[in-house]
Amino acid sequence: MKIVLVCLFLSVSFYGFGQTSPKPVYYYDGNGDQIKKEEYLNKSSRYKGLDDRFMALAFEKDTCFIALLKKRKTIGKLSALQMKNMFSNLNEANSSSKPKFSIIQYHPGRDDCNNGNYKSIGIAYNIYHRRYLKELKTFFNYNMFWIHKKDETIKFHRAKYINWRLDKNQFIEKLFFEYHYGCHSFVIVNNLNGNYISILGESSGKTVIEMAKEINDL
C-alpha cells in the first residue's frame, strides 16, 4: 500500500484529488467503518476543536484509493510490558527515580511540512523554543525525548537542549504513530500508571502545555 497524500487539512485538496483520479475512492472513519464522502470531509475540517478533530489520510491500492480518518487526540493506557519496553527503547531505567512524565516529540521523516530544522527564533511557542520548555518545567516534572524516524535525506541540526535520537526498530512509531502524520507528533506518558495523551500532526508548544495540564488529572 502506497501513501500518496497525508495530513489533508483542507477539504478542497482531497476533493480535487478524488475528482482527478480514475480510481474510486472509499471513505472510512476512525473505527474502520465506511462512511459517505460528505461525512469524511466534515470530520476532517481543520476548524473543529482538538477533541473533535481528525487527520485525513489517503492510501493508494491497485484498484482504488482508501481515505481514512484518524482522531488527532488519543487518550490511552500502556500495559506494564509496553512501559518496560518503552523505557528500554528510550534508554531510561525502569525505576521510581525517574520524573513522573515522559514527553516524546516524534519526527516522522521528511514531508511538505518539515525538513529536520529546529526553527525556534522569534516563535515563543514553537515546540523547539526554550521559552515554552522553561514554562513547562515550572509545573510539570518530565523528561523530554526527541525521536526521529530514519531518513537519510535529513541532516538533523542540534542544539544543546535538543538531542535527536533514532527510533530504533521503529518502536515509538509502532507504539503511538501508526501512519505518517505531517510535520511532527507528540505523546505524554505518565510513568507511574501508563496513562498517555497523544496528539497527531503539527502542534505548538501551547498544545503540549495544555495536554500536560490535562494528563495531570488522569
PDB file of C-alpha atoms in Angstrom, residues 83-84 86-95 97-99 101-102 143 145 165 191:
ATOM      1  CA  MET A  83       6.046   0.615  29.564  1.00  0.00           C
ATOM      2  CA  LYS A  84       9.074  -1.588  30.219  1.00  0.00           C
ATOM      3  CA  MET A  86       9.358   1.906  26.035  1.00  0.00           C
ATOM      4  CA  PHE A  87      11.832   2.733  28.825  1.00  0.00           C
ATOM      5  CA  SER A  88      14.301   0.263  27.333  1.00  0.00           C
ATOM      6  CA  ASN A  89      13.912   1.836  23.884  1.00  0.00           C
ATOM      7  CA  LEU A  90      14.468   5.307  25.349  1.00  0.00           C
ATOM      8  CA  ASN A  91      17.431   4.067  27.406  1.00  0.00           C
ATOM      9  CA  GLU A  92      15.624   5.022  30.591  1.00  0.00           C
ATOM     10  CA  ALA A  93      15.917   2.949  33.757  1.00  0.00           C
ATOM     11  CA  ASN A  94      12.585   1.430  34.771  1.00  0.00           C
ATOM     12  CA  SER A  95      12.662   2.810  38.307  1.00  0.00           C
ATOM     13  CA  SER A  97      13.565   7.703  40.478  1.00  0.00           C
ATOM     14  CA  LYS A  98      12.609   8.984  37.015  1.00  0.00           C
ATOM     15  CA  PRO A  99      10.328  12.032  36.547  1.00  0.00           C
ATOM     16  CA  PHE A 101       6.086  12.062  32.980  1.00  0.00           C
ATOM     17  CA  SER A 102       7.810  11.407  29.671  1.00  0.00           C
ATOM     18  CA  ASN A 143      11.862  14.142  30.693  1.00  0.00           C
ATOM     19  CA  PHE A 145      12.755  12.885  24.258  1.00  0.00           C
ATOM     20  CA  ARG A 165      17.615  10.052  18.730  1.00  0.00           C
ATOM     21  CA  ASN A 191       5.428   6.921  34.007  1.00  0.00           C
TER      22      ASN A 191
END
